[in-house]
Coordinates of C-alpha atoms in Angstrom, one line a residue:
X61 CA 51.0 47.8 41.0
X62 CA 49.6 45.6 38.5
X63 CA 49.6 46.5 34.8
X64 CA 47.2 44.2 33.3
X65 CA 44.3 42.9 35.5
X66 CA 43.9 39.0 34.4
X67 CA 41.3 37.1 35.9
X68 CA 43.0 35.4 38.4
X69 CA 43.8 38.7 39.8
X70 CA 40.5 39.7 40.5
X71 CA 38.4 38.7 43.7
X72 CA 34.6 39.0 43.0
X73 CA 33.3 41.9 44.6
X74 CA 29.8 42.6 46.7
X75 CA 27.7 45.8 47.0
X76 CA 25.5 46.8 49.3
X77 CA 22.1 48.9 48.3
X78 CA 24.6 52.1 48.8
X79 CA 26.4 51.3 46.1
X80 CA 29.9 50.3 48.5
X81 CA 31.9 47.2 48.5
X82 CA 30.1 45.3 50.8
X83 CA 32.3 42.5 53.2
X84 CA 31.3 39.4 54.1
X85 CA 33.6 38.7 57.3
X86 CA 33.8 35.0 59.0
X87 CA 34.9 34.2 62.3
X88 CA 36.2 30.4 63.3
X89 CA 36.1 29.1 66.4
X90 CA 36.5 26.0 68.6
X91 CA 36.1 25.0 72.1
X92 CA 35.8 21.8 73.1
X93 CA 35.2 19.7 70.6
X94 CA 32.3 22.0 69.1
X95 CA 33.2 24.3 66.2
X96 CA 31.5 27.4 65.7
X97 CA 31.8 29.4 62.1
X98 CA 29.8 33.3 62.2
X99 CA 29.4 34.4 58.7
X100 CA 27.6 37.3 57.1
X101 CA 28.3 39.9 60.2
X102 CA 26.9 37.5 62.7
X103 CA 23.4 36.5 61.0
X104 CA 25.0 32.8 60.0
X105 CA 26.4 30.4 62.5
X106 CA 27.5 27.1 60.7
X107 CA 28.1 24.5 64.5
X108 CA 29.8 21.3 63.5
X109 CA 29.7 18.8 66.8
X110 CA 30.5 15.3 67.1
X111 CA 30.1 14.7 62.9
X112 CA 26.9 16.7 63.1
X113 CA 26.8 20.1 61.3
X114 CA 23.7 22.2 61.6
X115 CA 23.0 25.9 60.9
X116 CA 21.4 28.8 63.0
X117 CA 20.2 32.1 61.8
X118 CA 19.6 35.4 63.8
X119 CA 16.6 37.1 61.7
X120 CA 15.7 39.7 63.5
X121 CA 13.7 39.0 66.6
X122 CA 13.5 34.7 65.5
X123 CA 16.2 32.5 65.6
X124 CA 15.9 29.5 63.3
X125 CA 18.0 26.4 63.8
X126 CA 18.2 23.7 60.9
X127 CA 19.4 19.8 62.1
X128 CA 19.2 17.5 59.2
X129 CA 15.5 18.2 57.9
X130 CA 14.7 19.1 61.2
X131 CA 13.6 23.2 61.7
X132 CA 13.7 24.7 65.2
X133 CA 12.7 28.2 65.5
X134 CA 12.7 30.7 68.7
X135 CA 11.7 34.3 69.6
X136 CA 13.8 37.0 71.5
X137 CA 12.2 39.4 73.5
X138 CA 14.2 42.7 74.8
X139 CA 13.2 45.1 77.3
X140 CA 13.3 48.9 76.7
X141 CA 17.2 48.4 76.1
X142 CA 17.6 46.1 73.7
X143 CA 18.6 43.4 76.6
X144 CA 17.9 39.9 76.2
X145 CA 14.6 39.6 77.9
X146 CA 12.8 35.9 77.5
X147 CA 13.8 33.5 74.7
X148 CA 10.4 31.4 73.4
X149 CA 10.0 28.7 71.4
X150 CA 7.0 28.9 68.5
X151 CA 4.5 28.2 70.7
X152 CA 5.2 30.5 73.2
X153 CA 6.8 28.5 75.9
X154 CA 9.8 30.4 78.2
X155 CA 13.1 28.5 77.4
X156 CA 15.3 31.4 78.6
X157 CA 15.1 33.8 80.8
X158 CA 17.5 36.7 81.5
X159 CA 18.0 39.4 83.6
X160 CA 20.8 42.3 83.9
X161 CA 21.8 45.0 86.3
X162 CA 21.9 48.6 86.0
X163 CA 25.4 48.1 84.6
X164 CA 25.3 44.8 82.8
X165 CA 25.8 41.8 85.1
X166 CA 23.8 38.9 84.5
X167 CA 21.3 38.8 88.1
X168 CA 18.8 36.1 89.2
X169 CA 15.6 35.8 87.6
X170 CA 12.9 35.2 90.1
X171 CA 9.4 34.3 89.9
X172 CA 6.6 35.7 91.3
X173 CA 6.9 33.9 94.3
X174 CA 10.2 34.7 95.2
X175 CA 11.5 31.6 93.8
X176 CA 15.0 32.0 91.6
X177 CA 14.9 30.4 88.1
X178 CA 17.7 28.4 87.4
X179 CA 19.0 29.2 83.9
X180 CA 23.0 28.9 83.0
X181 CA 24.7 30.8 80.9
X182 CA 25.4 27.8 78.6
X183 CA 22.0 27.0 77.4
X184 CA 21.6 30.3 76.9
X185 CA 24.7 30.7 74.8
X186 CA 23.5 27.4 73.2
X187 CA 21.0 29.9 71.5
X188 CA 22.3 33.4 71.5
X189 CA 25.0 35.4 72.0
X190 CA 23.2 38.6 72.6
X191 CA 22.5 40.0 76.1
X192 CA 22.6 43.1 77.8
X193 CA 21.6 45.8 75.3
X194 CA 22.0 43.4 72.3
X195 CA 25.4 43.4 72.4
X196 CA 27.5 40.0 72.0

């Protein structure tokens, strides 16, 4: 127990609009060669590659991605589940596309003409980490 709180003892402290401490956890990780920080519950990814380091921020349905002065931003569109649906970019082009069983597993996207789609689950983890219901 401490007697006499100095300044050194104390951590600063955050509160959320309910009036509770409010956590800001961080989560480090690296595989190769690519080093991937999530900060404030997932909303913040800080990516250092290769002596680059660039930012990407999950705001609701838009992800925005900073390089340099460079500002990238996308749009993620969920069916009735909350799934990862189609990922655009600002003007409206498909980048992604994703599709999920009845019990989660990822299952080829086909065109209209019967044609699959080839999509991998890198690029698309090269924008989100979300997929079936929302979920990471």
């Amino acid at each position: 127990m401490v007697a006499k709180a100095t300044a050194k003892d104390l951590a600063p402290i955050e509160f959320d609009s309910w009036i509770k401490p409010a956590h800001t956890e961080s989560s480090t990780s690296t595989e190769q060669g690519k080093t991937t920080t999530i900060i404030q519950h997932g909303v913040t990814e800080q990516i250092s590659e290769g002596g680059e380091t660039w930012f990407r921020r999950n705001l609701g349905n838009a992800i925005v991605e900073k390089r340099g002065e460079s500002i990238t931003t996308r749009y993620v569109y969920t069916d009735h589940l909350g799934s990862v649906d189609v990922i655009t970019d600002d003007a409206g082009q498909v980048e992604e596309k994703l599709s999920f069983d009845a019990f989660g597993k990822r299952r080829a996207v086909f065109k209209s003409n019967n044609q699959a789609v080839n999509f991998t689950l890198a690029s698309i983890l090269s924008l989100t980490h979300k997929g079936y219901t929302g979920h990471e």
